[in-house]
CSV table of C-alpha atoms (C1' of nucleotides) in Angstrom, one decimal:
chain,number,residue,atom,x,y,z
A,138,MET,CA,5.2,3.3,-52.3
A,139,PRO,CA,4.0,7.0,-52.3
A,140,PRO,CA,6.6,9.7,-52.2
A,141,ARG,CA,7.3,10.8,-48.6
A,142,LEU,CA,7.1,14.4,-47.6
A,143,ARG,CA,10.5,15.9,-47.0
A,144,PRO,CA,11.2,16.0,-43.3
A,145,THR,CA,12.2,19.7,-43.3
A,146,LYS,CA,11.7,22.1,-40.5
A,147,ALA,CA,8.8,23.6,-42.4
A,148,HIS,CA,6.9,20.3,-42.5
A,149,VAL,CA,7.5,18.7,-39.1
A,150,ALA,CA,7.1,20.4,-35.8
A,151,ARG,CA,10.7,19.5,-35.0
A,152,PRO,CA,9.8,16.9,-32.5
A,153,THR,CA,12.1,16.5,-29.6
A,154,ILE,CA,14.1,13.3,-29.6
A,155,ALA,CA,11.7,11.1,-27.7
A,156,ALA,CA,8.7,12.4,-29.6
A,157,ASP,CA,6.7,9.4,-30.6
A,158,LEU,CA,9.5,7.2,-31.8
A,159,THR,CA,8.6,5.1,-28.8
A,160,GLU,CA,6.3,3.2,-31.1
A,161,GLU,CA,9.0,2.4,-33.5
A,162,ILE,CA,11.2,0.8,-30.9
A,163,ASP,CA,11.7,-2.9,-31.4
A,164,VAL,CA,10.5,-4.7,-28.3
A,165,SER,CA,9.8,-7.9,-30.2
A,166,PHE,CA,12.1,-10.2,-28.2
A,167,LEU,CA,10.8,-9.1,-24.8
A,168,ARG,CA,7.2,-9.2,-26.0
A,169,SER,CA,7.7,-12.8,-27.1
A,170,GLN,CA,8.4,-13.9,-23.5
A,171,VAL,CA,5.7,-14.9,-21.0
A,172,GLY,CA,7.5,-13.5,-18.0
A,173,TYR,CA,7.8,-10.0,-19.5
A,174,ASN,CA,4.2,-9.9,-20.5
A,175,ALA,CA,2.9,-11.3,-17.2
A,176,ARG,CA,4.9,-8.7,-15.3
A,177,ARG,CA,3.6,-5.9,-17.4
A,178,ALA,CA,0.0,-7.1,-17.2
A,179,ALA,CA,0.2,-7.6,-13.4
A,180,LEU,CA,1.7,-4.1,-12.9
A,181,HIS,CA,-1.0,-2.6,-15.0
A,182,ILE,CA,-3.8,-4.1,-13.0
A,183,ILE,CA,-2.0,-3.4,-9.7
A,184,GLY,CA,-1.8,0.3,-10.8
A,185,VAL,CA,-5.5,0.4,-11.2
A,186,PHE,CA,-5.9,-1.5,-7.9
A,187,MET,CA,-3.9,1.0,-6.0
A,188,GLY,CA,-5.7,3.9,-7.4
A,189,ARG,CA,-9.2,2.6,-6.6
A,190,MET,CA,-8.5,0.8,-3.3
A,191,GLN,CA,-7.2,3.9,-1.6
A,192,GLU,CA,-10.8,4.4,-0.7
A,193,TYR,CA,-10.6,1.3,1.4
A,194,GLU,CA,-7.0,1.9,2.5
A,195,LEU,CA,-6.0,-1.6,1.4
A,196,LYS,CA,-2.8,-2.5,-0.4
A,197,VAL,CA,-2.6,-5.6,-2.6
A,198,VAL,CA,-1.3,-8.0,0.0
A,199,GLU,CA,-3.5,-6.6,2.7
A,200,PHE,CA,-6.5,-7.2,0.5
A,201,SER,CA,-5.4,-10.7,-0.2
A,202,VAL,CA,-5.0,-11.5,3.5
A,203,LEU,CA,-8.4,-10.0,4.3
A,204,SER,CA,-10.2,-11.9,1.5
A,205,LEU,CA,-8.5,-15.1,2.4
A,206,LEU,CA,-9.5,-14.8,6.1
A,207,ALA,CA,-13.1,-13.9,5.1
A,208,HIS,CA,-13.4,-17.3,3.4
A,209,ASN,CA,-11.2,-19.2,5.9
A,210,PRO,CA,-11.8,-18.0,9.5
A,211,GLY,CA,-9.2,-19.1,12.0
A,212,LEU,CA,-6.3,-19.6,9.6
A,213,THR,CA,-3.0,-19.4,11.3
A,214,SER,CA,-0.2,-17.0,10.1
A,215,ARG,CA,1.7,-20.0,8.8
A,216,HIS,CA,-1.3,-21.0,6.6
A,217,VAL,CA,-1.6,-17.5,5.2
A,218,CYS,CA,2.1,-17.3,4.5
A,219,ALA,CA,2.1,-20.6,2.8
A,220,THR,CA,-1.0,-19.8,0.7
A,221,LEU,CA,0.1,-16.4,-0.4
A,222,SER,CA,3.9,-16.9,-0.5
A,223,ILE,CA,4.5,-14.3,2.2
A,224,MET,CA,7.6,-14.6,4.4
A,225,PRO,CA,6.5,-14.9,8.0
A,226,PRO,CA,8.4,-11.8,9.3
A,227,ASN,CA,6.6,-9.7,6.6
A,228,LEU,CA,3.2,-10.9,7.7
A,229,VAL,CA,3.7,-9.8,11.3
A,230,GLY,CA,3.4,-6.1,10.7
A,231,LEU,CA,0.6,-6.5,8.2
A,232,VAL,CA,-1.5,-8.5,10.7
A,233,ALA,CA,-0.6,-6.0,13.5
A,234,SER,CA,-1.8,-3.2,11.2
A,235,LEU,CA,-5.1,-4.9,10.4
A,236,GLU,CA,-5.6,-5.7,14.1
A,237,LYS,CA,-5.0,-2.1,15.1
A,238,ARG,CA,-7.6,-1.0,12.6
A,239,GLY,CA,-10.1,-3.3,14.3
A,240,LEU,CA,-10.4,-5.6,11.2
A,241,LEU,CA,-9.1,-8.8,12.7
A,242,GLU,CA,-8.4,-10.5,16.0
A,243,ARG,CA,-5.6,-12.9,16.9
A,244,ARG,CA,-7.0,-15.7,19.1
A,245,PRO,CA,-4.9,-18.4,20.8
A,246,HIS,CA,-5.2,-21.6,18.9
A,247,PRO,CA,-7.4,-24.2,20.7
A,248,SER,CA,-5.0,-27.1,20.4
A,249,ASP,CA,-1.6,-25.6,19.7
A,250,GLY,CA,-0.2,-23.1,22.2
A,251,ARG,CA,2.3,-21.8,19.7
A,252,ALA,CA,-0.2,-20.8,17.1
A,253,MET,CA,-2.6,-17.9,16.8
A,254,GLY,CA,-5.9,-18.2,14.8
A,255,LEU,CA,-6.7,-15.2,12.7
A,256,HIS,CA,-10.3,-14.1,12.7
A,257,LEU,CA,-12.0,-11.2,11.0
A,258,THR,CA,-14.1,-8.9,13.2
A,259,PRO,CA,-17.6,-8.0,11.9
A,260,ALA,CA,-16.0,-4.7,10.6
A,261,GLY,CA,-13.3,-6.8,8.9
A,262,LEU,CA,-15.7,-9.1,7.3
A,263,ALA,CA,-17.8,-6.2,6.0
A,264,LEU,CA,-14.8,-4.5,4.6
A,265,ALA,CA,-13.7,-7.8,3.0
A,266,GLN,CA,-17.0,-8.1,1.3
A,267,GLU,CA,-17.2,-4.5,0.1
A,268,SER,CA,-13.7,-4.5,-1.2
A,269,GLU,CA,-14.1,-7.8,-3.0
A,270,GLN,CA,-17.0,-6.2,-4.9
A,271,ALA,CA,-14.7,-3.2,-5.7
A,272,VAL,CA,-11.9,-5.5,-6.8
A,273,ALA,CA,-14.2,-7.6,-9.0
A,274,GLN,CA,-15.3,-4.4,-10.8
A,275,LEU,CA,-11.9,-2.9,-11.0
A,276,GLU,CA,-10.6,-6.1,-12.6
A,277,ILE,CA,-13.2,-6.0,-15.3
A,278,ASP,CA,-12.3,-2.4,-16.0
A,279,ALA,CA,-8.6,-3.0,-15.9
A,280,THR,CA,-9.0,-5.8,-18.4
A,281,ALA,CA,-11.7,-4.2,-20.5
A,282,LYS,CA,-10.2,-5.3,-23.8
A,283,LEU,CA,-10.8,-8.9,-22.8
A,284,SER,CA,-14.1,-10.7,-23.4
A,285,ALA,CA,-15.5,-12.8,-20.6
A,286,SER,CA,-14.3,-15.9,-22.4
A,287,GLU,CA,-10.8,-14.5,-23.0
A,288,ARG,CA,-10.6,-13.5,-19.3
A,289,LYS,CA,-11.5,-17.1,-18.3
A,290,THR,CA,-8.9,-18.6,-20.7
A,291,LEU,CA,-6.2,-16.1,-19.5
A,292,ILE,CA,-6.8,-17.1,-15.8
A,293,ARG,CA,-6.7,-20.8,-16.7
A,294,LEU,CA,-3.4,-20.5,-18.5
A,295,LEU,CA,-1.8,-18.3,-15.8
A,296,GLN,CA,-2.7,-20.9,-13.2
A,297,LYS,CA,-1.1,-23.6,-15.4
A,298,VAL,CA,2.1,-21.6,-15.2
A,299,TYR,CA,2.4,-21.3,-11.4
A,300,ASP,CA,0.3,-24.2,-10.0
B,77,MET,CA,-19.1,-43.3,1.7
B,78,PRO,CA,-16.6,-45.6,3.3
B,79,PRO,CA,-16.2,-45.3,7.1
B,80,ARG,CA,-13.3,-43.0,8.0
B,81,LEU,CA,-10.6,-44.1,10.3
B,82,ARG,CA,-10.8,-42.5,13.7
B,83,PRO,CA,-8.3,-39.7,13.8
B,84,THR,CA,-6.7,-40.9,17.0
B,85,LYS,CA,-3.1,-40.4,18.0
B,86,ALA,CA,-2.5,-44.1,17.1
B,87,HIS,CA,-3.6,-43.7,13.5
B,88,VAL,CA,-2.4,-40.3,12.4
B,89,ALA,CA,1.2,-39.1,12.8
B,90,ARG,CA,-0.2,-36.1,14.8
B,91,PRO,CA,0.4,-33.6,12.1
B,92,THR,CA,1.3,-30.2,13.2
B,93,ILE,CA,-1.3,-27.5,12.5
B,94,ALA,CA,-0.2,-26.5,9.1
B,95,ALA,CA,0.3,-30.0,7.9
B,96,ASP,CA,-1.2,-30.2,4.5
B,97,LEU,CA,-4.4,-28.3,5.1
B,98,THR,CA,-2.9,-25.8,2.7
B,99,GLU,CA,-4.7,-27.6,0.0
B,100,GLU,CA,-8.0,-27.3,1.7
B,101,ILE,CA,-7.9,-23.6,2.0
B,102,ASP,CA,-10.5,-21.7,-0.1
B,103,VAL,CA,-8.6,-19.3,-2.4
B,104,SER,CA,-11.4,-19.3,-5.0
B,105,PHE,CA,-12.0,-15.6,-4.9
B,106,LEU,CA,-8.4,-14.5,-5.4
B,107,ARG,CA,-8.0,-17.2,-8.0
B,108,SER,CA,-10.9,-15.8,-10.0
B,109,GLN,CA,-9.1,-12.5,-10.5
B,110,VAL,CA,-6.7,-11.8,-13.4
B,111,GLY,CA,-4.4,-9.6,-11.3
B,112,TYR,CA,-3.8,-12.2,-8.6
B,113,ASN,CA,-3.0,-14.9,-11.1
B,114,ALA,CA,-0.8,-12.6,-13.3
B,115,ARG,CA,1.2,-11.6,-10.3
B,116,ARG,CA,1.7,-15.2,-9.2
B,117,ALA,CA,2.7,-16.3,-12.6
B,118,ALA,CA,5.1,-13.4,-13.1
B,119,LEU,CA,6.7,-14.1,-9.7
B,120,HIS,CA,7.0,-17.8,-10.5
B,121,ILE,CA,8.9,-17.1,-13.8
B,122,ILE,CA,11.0,-14.3,-12.2
B,123,GLY,CA,12.0,-16.8,-9.5
B,124,VAL,CA,13.3,-19.2,-12.2
B,125,PHE,CA,14.9,-16.3,-14.0
B,126,MET,CA,16.8,-15.1,-11.0
B,127,GLY,CA,18.2,-18.6,-10.3
B,128,ARG,CA,19.4,-19.2,-13.8
B,129,MET,CA,20.6,-15.7,-14.7
B,130,GLN,CA,23.0,-15.5,-11.8
B,131,GLU,CA,25.4,-17.1,-14.2
B,132,TYR,CA,25.2,-13.9,-16.4
B,133,GLU,CA,24.9,-11.6,-13.3
B,134,LEU,CA,21.8,-10.0,-14.8
B,135,LYS,CA,18.7,-9.0,-12.9
B,136,VAL,CA,15.3,-8.8,-14.6
B,137,VAL,CA,15.4,-5.1,-15.5
B,138,GLU,CA,19.1,-5.2,-16.4
B,139,PHE,CA,18.4,-7.9,-18.9
B,140,SER,CA,15.5,-6.0,-20.3
B,141,VAL,CA,17.6,-2.9,-20.9
B,142,LEU,CA,20.4,-5.0,-22.4
B,143,SER,CA,18.0,-6.8,-24.8
B,144,LEU,CA,16.3,-3.6,-25.8
B,145,LEU,CA,19.6,-1.9,-26.6
B,146,ALA,CA,20.8,-4.9,-28.6
B,147,HIS,CA,17.9,-4.5,-30.9
B,148,ASN,CA,17.8,-0.7,-30.8
B,149,PRO,CA,21.3,0.8,-30.7
B,150,GLY,CA,21.6,4.4,-29.7
B,151,LEU,CA,18.4,4.7,-27.8
B,152,THR,CA,18.4,7.5,-25.2
B,153,SER,CA,17.7,7.0,-21.5
B,154,ARG,CA,14.3,8.6,-22.0
B,155,HIS,CA,13.4,6.1,-24.7
B,156,VAL,CA,14.4,3.2,-22.5
B,157,CYS,CA,12.5,4.6,-19.5
B,158,ALA,CA,9.3,5.1,-21.6
B,159,THR,CA,9.5,1.7,-23.2
B,160,LEU,CA,10.1,-0.3,-20.0
B,161,SER,CA,8.2,2.0,-17.6
B,162,ILE,CA,11.3,2.7,-15.6
B,163,MET,CA,11.6,6.0,-13.6
B,164,PRO,CA,14.5,8.0,-15.0
B,165,PRO,CA,16.3,8.3,-11.6
B,166,ASN,CA,16.2,4.5,-11.3
B,167,LEU,CA,17.8,4.0,-14.7
B,168,VAL,CA,20.9,6.1,-13.9
B,169,GLY,CA,22.5,3.6,-11.5
B,170,LEU,CA,21.5,0.7,-13.7
B,171,VAL,CA,23.2,2.2,-16.8
B,172,ALA,CA,26.2,3.2,-14.7
B,173,SER,CA,26.6,-0.4,-13.6
B,174,LEU,CA,26.4,-1.8,-17.1
B,175,GLU,CA,28.8,0.8,-18.3
B,176,LYS,CA,31.3,0.0,-15.5
B,177,ARG,CA,31.1,-3.7,-16.6
B,178,GLY,CA,32.1,-2.7,-20.1
B,179,LEU,CA,28.8,-3.7,-21.5
B,180,LEU,CA,27.6,-0.4,-22.8
B,181,GLU,CA,28.8,3.1,-23.7
B,182,ARG,CA,27.1,6.5,-23.3
B,183,ARG,CA,27.8,8.6,-26.4
B,184,PRO,CA,26.7,12.3,-26.8
B,185,HIS,CA,23.6,12.5,-29.0
B,186,PRO,CA,24.5,13.9,-32.4
B,187,SER,CA,21.7,16.5,-32.6
B,188,ASP,CA,20.6,17.0,-29.0
B,189,GLY,CA,23.2,18.2,-26.5
B,190,ARG,CA,21.1,17.1,-23.5
B,191,ALA,CA,20.7,13.5,-24.5
B,192,MET,CA,23.1,10.5,-24.4
B,193,GLY,CA,22.8,7.7,-26.9
B,194,LEU,CA,23.2,4.2,-25.3
B,195,HIS,CA,25.2,1.7,-27.3
B,196,LEU,CA,26.2,-1.8,-26.4
B,197,THR,CA,29.9,-2.7,-26.6
B,198,PRO,CA,30.8,-5.9,-28.5
B,199,ALA,CA,31.0,-7.6,-25.1
B,200,GLY,CA,27.5,-6.2,-24.3
B,201,LEU,CA,26.1,-7.4,-27.5
B,202,ALA,CA,27.6,-10.8,-27.0
B,203,LEU,CA,26.1,-11.0,-23.5
B,204,ALA,CA,22.8,-9.8,-24.8
B,205,GLN,CA,22.7,-12.6,-27.4
B,206,GLU,CA,23.8,-15.3,-25.0
B,207,SER,CA,21.4,-14.3,-22.3
B,208,GLU,CA,18.5,-14.0,-24.7
B,209,GLN,CA,19.1,-17.7,-25.6
B,210,ALA,CA,19.2,-18.5,-21.9
B,211,VAL,CA,16.0,-16.6,-21.2
B,212,ALA,CA,14.2,-18.2,-24.1
B,213,GLN,CA,15.0,-21.6,-22.7
B,214,LEU,CA,14.3,-20.7,-19.1
B,215,GLU,CA,10.9,-19.4,-20.2
B,216,ILE,CA,10.0,-22.7,-21.9
B,217,ASP,CA,11.1,-24.6,-18.7
B,218,ALA,CA,9.3,-22.2,-16.3
B,219,THR,CA,6.0,-22.6,-18.3
B,220,ALA,CA,6.5,-26.3,-19.2
B,221,LYS,CA,2.9,-27.1,-18.5
B,222,LEU,CA,1.9,-24.9,-21.5
B,223,SER,CA,1.8,-26.1,-25.0
B,224,ALA,CA,3.4,-23.9,-27.7
B,225,SER,CA,-0.1,-22.9,-28.8
B,226,GLU,CA,-1.2,-22.1,-25.2
B,227,ARG,CA,1.9,-20.0,-24.6
B,228,LYS,CA,1.1,-18.0,-27.7
B,229,THR,CA,-2.5,-17.5,-26.6
B,230,LEU,CA,-1.4,-16.5,-23.1
B,231,ILE,CA,1.0,-13.9,-24.5
B,232,ARG,CA,-1.6,-12.4,-26.8
B,233,LEU,CA,-4.1,-12.1,-24.0
B,234,LEU,CA,-1.6,-10.6,-21.6
B,235,GLN,CA,-0.7,-7.9,-24.1
B,236,LYS,CA,-4.4,-7.2,-24.6
B,237,VAL,CA,-4.4,-6.3,-20.9
B,238,TYR,CA,-1.6,-3.8,-20.8
B,239,ASP,CA,-1.3,-2.5,-24.3
C,78,DT,C1',9.0,27.3,-21.0
C,79,DA,C1',9.8,22.3,-21.6
C,80,DT,C1',12.9,18.3,-21.7
C,81,DT,C1',17.2,15.3,-20.7
C,82,DG,C1',19.7,13.6,-17.4
C,83,DT,C1',21.2,13.7,-12.8
C,84,DT,C1',21.5,13.8,-7.5
C,85,DA,C1',19.8,13.0,-3.2
C,86,DT,C1',16.5,10.9,-0.6
C,87,DA,C1',12.5,8.4,1.1
C,88,DC,C1',9.4,4.9,1.0
C,89,DT,C1',7.9,0.2,0.1
C,90,DC,C1',8.6,-4.5,-0.5
C,91,DT,C1',11.1,-8.6,0.3
C,92,DA,C1',14.7,-11.5,2.5
C,93,DT,C1',17.8,-13.4,6.3
C,94,DA,C1',19.4,-14.4,11.0
C,95,DA,C1',18.4,-15.2,15.4
C,96,DC,C1',15.4,-15.6,19.4
C,97,DT,C1',11.1,-17.6,22.5
C,98,DA,C1',7.8,-20.8,23.5
C,99,DT,C1',5.7,-24.5,22.5
C,100,DA,C1',5.2,-29.4,20.2
D,208,DT,C1',14.6,-31.8,17.4
D,209,DA,C1',11.2,-29.2,14.7
D,210,DT,C1',7.6,-25.7,14.3
D,211,DA,C1',4.8,-21.0,15.1
D,212,DG,C1',5.5,-16.6,15.8
D,213,DT,C1',8.3,-12.8,16.5
D,214,DT,C1',12.2,-9.2,16.4
D,215,DA,C1',15.7,-6.7,14.2
D,216,DT,C1',17.8,-5.6,10.2
D,217,DA,C1',19.5,-5.6,5.6
D,218,DG,C1',18.8,-5.4,0.8
D,219,DA,C1',16.0,-4.6,-3.5
D,220,DG,C1',12.9,-2.1,-5.9
D,221,DT,C1',10.4,2.0,-6.7
D,222,DA,C1',9.0,6.9,-6.1
D,223,DT,C1',9.3,12.2,-5.4
D,224,DA,C1',11.7,16.7,-5.4
D,225,DA,C1',14.9,19.7,-7.0
D,226,DC,C1',18.7,21.0,-10.0
D,227,DA,C1',21.9,22.0,-14.3
D,228,DA,C1',22.4,21.9,-19.1
D,229,DT,C1',20.2,22.3,-23.3
D,230,DA,C1',16.1,22.7,-26.6
DNA sequence: TATTGTTATACTCTATAACTATA
DNA sequence: TATAGTTATAGAGTATAACAATA
């Protein structure tokens, strides 16, 4: 082992406490857990998402609803809630907001008087398609350290966790 | 293709709208994105976490702080915030709560009068060790569909995303 | 002048209870 | 009796601005 330089005031720039000791902190236990890593990775990607999707004025869940309806016209609120694990009361305001923006319409369900079918307007469908393109690109960028093959493996393993 | 039974009221139990059509909904776009799957997987594991960790009265972030301090005694608030991506104002109440429970102590930093070193008490260290065991087991259970090898691969790929 | 820790506060997200109208 | 949608509200979780003490 080579002799270390003496850590005198002359040598080091007197780092403040938190200097770069961050890297020396032992996070090995947390990093050995799937939950911790999945949460960190999700928050990382969501951070990139929020930055780029401001252009479309879409938050994460709003985008999910829009994309889901683009591929499944006429879904009811209950379907959307069950598919995306949203609590019904929390979907109400979200749908109202999208409706107010002219992106979707609530039509009475043909055979069930209680239900409302959710349909994207032409503007909503256009936004869904545009924003899906943006999300696909943003995801590639936010996970740039992954090869296409690794990305595919990662998705498969994540689905195995929650499916 | 075999002839289908007529879907008359006599045959089917007249399912309500949302019956089990949930499985026929097209979620292929969302499921092809890393962010969507990482968020779903993280929420799944956190759900299991919250259920089982009630016994220790520890929430996700509280556990992370406790575990981090168990392995790194004397860390400052700033270190904890930087390591776990917590905003300093949000750590204050959390630390105060753990201190009030007798799990940690805030000691003046030896060389920096502004900082406080965070140290677990014996009770805090004991709880950290117990709860780490519980978390390790809960993680195995919450990701039971994964083999040990797959779990390892998943963690490696997730870290590649956010590191 | 910059940093640590703190207060106060606001904003977002999520969860619960209760109601209505329809089935 | 159960379900779809809604309202109102409460609780977490997270974010910003501003301040005092210290570096």
